[in-house]
XYZ file of C-alpha atoms in Angstrom:
256
model
C 215.370 130.987 -95.219
C 214.622 129.774 -91.766
C 217.729 127.330 -92.043
C 219.895 130.239 -93.246
C 218.922 132.656 -90.457
C 219.490 129.938 -87.715
C 222.928 129.293 -89.125
C 223.461 132.907 -89.270
C 222.447 133.324 -85.533
C 224.354 130.277 -84.377
C 227.630 131.497 -86.350
C 227.239 134.883 -84.878
C 226.981 133.545 -81.284
C 230.018 131.342 -81.863
C 231.977 134.334 -83.296
C 231.005 136.470 -80.270
C 232.410 133.709 -77.985
C 235.524 133.474 -80.093
C 235.880 137.326 -79.861
C 235.756 137.241 -76.059
C 238.355 134.467 -75.837
C 240.642 136.019 -78.491
C 240.521 139.382 -76.819
C 242.157 137.805 -73.657
C 244.700 136.021 -75.664
C 245.771 138.992 -77.577
C 245.867 141.229 -74.474
C 248.121 138.579 -72.927
C 250.347 138.557 -75.824
C 250.693 142.265 -76.293
C 251.481 142.880 -72.699
C 253.781 139.880 -71.826
C 254.684 138.225 -75.024
C 253.187 135.012 -73.742
C 250.497 133.057 -75.731
C 248.428 131.753 -72.885
C 247.461 128.045 -73.826
C 245.813 127.816 -70.296
C 243.187 130.429 -71.344
C 240.558 127.800 -71.810
C 241.447 126.013 -68.443
C 240.815 129.397 -66.582
C 237.752 129.755 -68.394
C 236.558 126.182 -67.347
C 237.546 126.726 -63.682
C 235.592 130.010 -63.491
C 232.490 128.487 -65.219
C 232.664 125.426 -62.922
C 232.801 127.840 -59.770
C 229.858 129.824 -61.144
C 228.020 126.379 -61.527
C 228.799 125.503 -58.025
C 227.513 128.810 -56.621
C 224.418 129.049 -58.712
C 223.135 125.464 -58.912
C 221.190 123.833 -56.177
C 220.554 120.207 -55.744
C 218.531 118.067 -53.280
C 221.962 116.988 -51.628
C 223.625 120.352 -51.625
C 224.654 123.414 -53.698
C 224.438 127.060 -52.703
C 221.727 128.157 -55.187
C 222.918 131.723 -55.275
C 221.101 134.085 -57.610
C 222.828 134.784 -60.993
C 224.394 138.201 -60.195
C 226.047 137.543 -57.005
C 227.532 134.238 -58.225
C 228.764 136.020 -61.509
C 230.390 138.739 -59.342
C 232.197 136.262 -57.163
C 233.333 133.911 -60.120
C 234.212 136.359 -62.782
C 234.943 139.746 -60.886
C 236.587 138.158 -57.942
C 237.766 134.676 -58.369
C 239.168 135.073 -61.939
C 241.369 138.374 -61.255
C 242.717 137.048 -58.087
C 243.690 133.867 -59.855
C 245.399 135.963 -62.405
C 247.172 137.957 -59.794
C 248.307 134.653 -58.004
C 249.562 133.012 -61.142
C 251.376 136.281 -62.258
C 253.206 136.369 -58.869
C 254.016 132.762 -58.683
C 254.803 131.864 -62.450
C 253.677 134.077 -65.270
C 255.652 137.054 -64.593
C 258.843 134.929 -64.724
C 257.843 133.218 -67.987
C 257.865 136.657 -69.702
C 261.637 136.637 -69.634
C 261.946 132.785 -70.369
C 262.748 131.171 -73.759
C 259.945 130.535 -75.993
C 259.783 126.748 -75.346
C 259.517 127.454 -71.509
C 256.530 129.920 -72.164
C 254.705 127.204 -74.129
C 255.494 124.449 -71.687
C 254.508 126.387 -68.703
C 251.113 127.554 -70.120
C 250.344 123.914 -71.382
C 251.207 122.651 -67.775
C 248.486 124.831 -66.463
C 246.094 123.786 -69.191
C 246.500 120.233 -68.089
C 246.573 120.921 -64.381
C 243.656 123.436 -63.771
C 240.708 121.221 -64.955
C 242.028 118.227 -63.194
C 242.473 120.246 -60.039
C 238.959 121.728 -60.104
C 237.263 118.316 -60.665
C 239.500 116.597 -58.043
C 238.478 119.358 -55.477
C 234.780 119.011 -56.217
C 234.255 115.251 -56.895
C 236.972 113.597 -54.801
C 237.543 116.006 -51.912
C 234.050 117.713 -51.760
C 231.834 114.648 -52.466
C 233.762 111.498 -51.790
C 235.645 112.546 -48.718
C 233.815 115.510 -47.031
C 230.361 114.328 -48.335
C 229.229 117.932 -49.146
C 226.924 116.768 -52.084
C 228.224 119.417 -54.308
C 226.614 119.468 -57.974
C 228.527 117.695 -60.628
C 228.350 117.830 -64.362
C 226.477 115.103 -66.082
C 226.412 114.126 -69.890
C 223.934 116.135 -71.720
C 223.452 118.606 -68.872
C 223.424 122.277 -69.809
C 224.671 124.418 -66.831
C 223.292 127.897 -66.252
C 224.564 131.026 -67.975
C 224.309 134.650 -67.305
C 220.562 134.758 -68.631
C 217.336 133.600 -66.920
C 216.958 130.009 -66.358
C 215.394 128.211 -68.319
C 216.427 130.531 -71.247
C 213.677 132.582 -72.855
C 213.005 133.667 -76.283
C 213.745 137.477 -76.596
C 213.309 137.826 -80.374
C 211.564 135.813 -83.152
C 211.971 137.326 -86.528
C 210.308 134.413 -88.214
C 208.482 131.326 -87.175
C 211.101 128.733 -86.453
C 213.774 131.297 -85.862
C 214.486 132.653 -82.649
C 217.196 134.369 -80.323
C 217.155 133.174 -76.735
C 218.276 135.002 -73.625
C 221.665 132.944 -73.434
C 222.573 133.915 -77.012
C 221.737 137.607 -76.257
C 223.792 137.586 -73.174
C 226.656 136.382 -75.342
C 226.189 139.250 -77.951
C 225.967 141.959 -75.140
C 228.874 140.644 -73.222
C 231.096 140.370 -76.161
C 230.347 143.860 -77.291
C 230.784 145.224 -73.705
C 234.163 143.380 -73.493
C 235.352 144.812 -76.807
C 234.565 148.475 -75.827
C 236.133 148.309 -72.306
C 239.169 146.347 -73.483
C 239.823 148.936 -76.245
C 239.324 151.842 -73.771
C 241.544 150.440 -71.139
C 244.391 149.597 -73.669
C 244.217 152.693 -75.706
C 242.829 155.477 -73.578
C 244.327 154.714 -70.167
C 247.735 155.144 -68.678
C 247.925 151.548 -67.642
C 247.159 150.611 -71.093
C 249.955 152.608 -72.418
C 252.322 151.236 -69.873
C 251.431 147.705 -70.797
C 252.087 148.320 -74.416
C 255.307 150.207 -73.731
C 256.532 147.327 -71.581
C 256.464 144.988 -74.508
C 257.625 147.112 -77.313
C 260.500 149.044 -75.392
C 260.983 147.452 -72.015
C 264.124 149.110 -71.181
C 263.091 152.544 -72.203
C 259.658 152.029 -70.406
C 261.727 151.220 -67.228
C 263.765 154.370 -67.622
C 260.472 156.458 -67.942
C 259.242 155.031 -64.565
C 256.843 152.211 -65.750
C 256.313 149.707 -62.986
C 256.711 146.505 -64.842
C 255.299 144.417 -61.910
C 252.113 146.472 -61.763
C 251.367 146.403 -65.408
C 252.029 142.734 -65.600
C 249.537 142.016 -62.770
C 246.896 144.327 -64.392
C 247.134 142.620 -67.724
C 246.942 139.224 -66.197
C 243.932 140.242 -64.015
C 242.054 141.617 -67.066
C 242.884 138.529 -69.119
C 241.587 136.218 -66.555
C 238.403 138.281 -66.295
C 237.901 137.990 -70.041
C 238.456 134.168 -69.764
C 236.153 133.771 -66.916
C 233.280 135.775 -68.773
C 233.897 133.521 -71.722
C 233.711 130.529 -69.859
C 230.450 131.400 -68.014
C 228.983 132.283 -71.435
C 230.237 129.015 -73.205
C 228.761 126.767 -70.380
C 224.966 126.854 -71.395
C 225.728 126.601 -75.088
C 228.381 123.979 -75.158
C 228.305 122.264 -71.815
C 230.590 122.078 -68.895
C 233.460 119.781 -70.439
C 237.072 121.067 -70.050
C 238.030 119.681 -73.430
C 235.392 122.029 -75.237
C 237.029 125.152 -73.618
C 240.380 124.168 -75.110
C 238.767 123.688 -78.524
C 237.074 127.192 -78.305
C 240.469 128.668 -77.568
C 242.018 126.913 -80.532
C 239.090 128.013 -82.610
C 239.962 131.605 -81.553
C 243.434 131.457 -83.154
C 242.285 132.897 -86.387
C 241.135 136.103 -84.610
C 244.417 136.162 -82.540
C 246.687 135.779 -85.620
C 244.716 138.572 -87.340
C 245.096 140.732 -84.208
């Protein structure tokens, strides 16, 4: 029984993470027709920024508390990144052929993690000698729960739910409810869906395509950033793992 319950809890945590990542992918596709292969790269970049803000080392590191670090990484950096990418690239890809959409987002998938690591490890530490914290094999970076993680529920001896897992459950539930409300119960959600289903008719009705595209990508990047920060303490801070999580979310995306 203990082994079974541990597997159930572990599977539920993985499913909650997949749901957060899949929600962002579905929102992107519904609003722009683009399947964002770079979703995992954005999640990694946000998680790495959160790690830099929150972690403190003897040589450097800011050591911010969890809440301000999460606000800056998830609610400021991620949506601003989405807005920037929408203006520069993604809005143009919406009208491009399918192969161009695929190649464009795969290019971002390759470039983002490399750029982040280059800025921290090469520019920050090797050139400027800032002493920024870096990821090491086996290291588990901080998440949204207290550090070190605490047991919040123990139904049986040998079976426990810790604070990092609870944060995943709560964040997944909140993201699902808020995303449903925005897409189904707000004007901007209606405009996003109209822009994909009937773009010409939506334009005649006064829908601002540029605004809806920007809002959709900003929301998508917030979901990616949230998923990235949640993944870090459970799976580590390796960019390849984030891409694998996105690929694991494909089943939920196809169903949606």
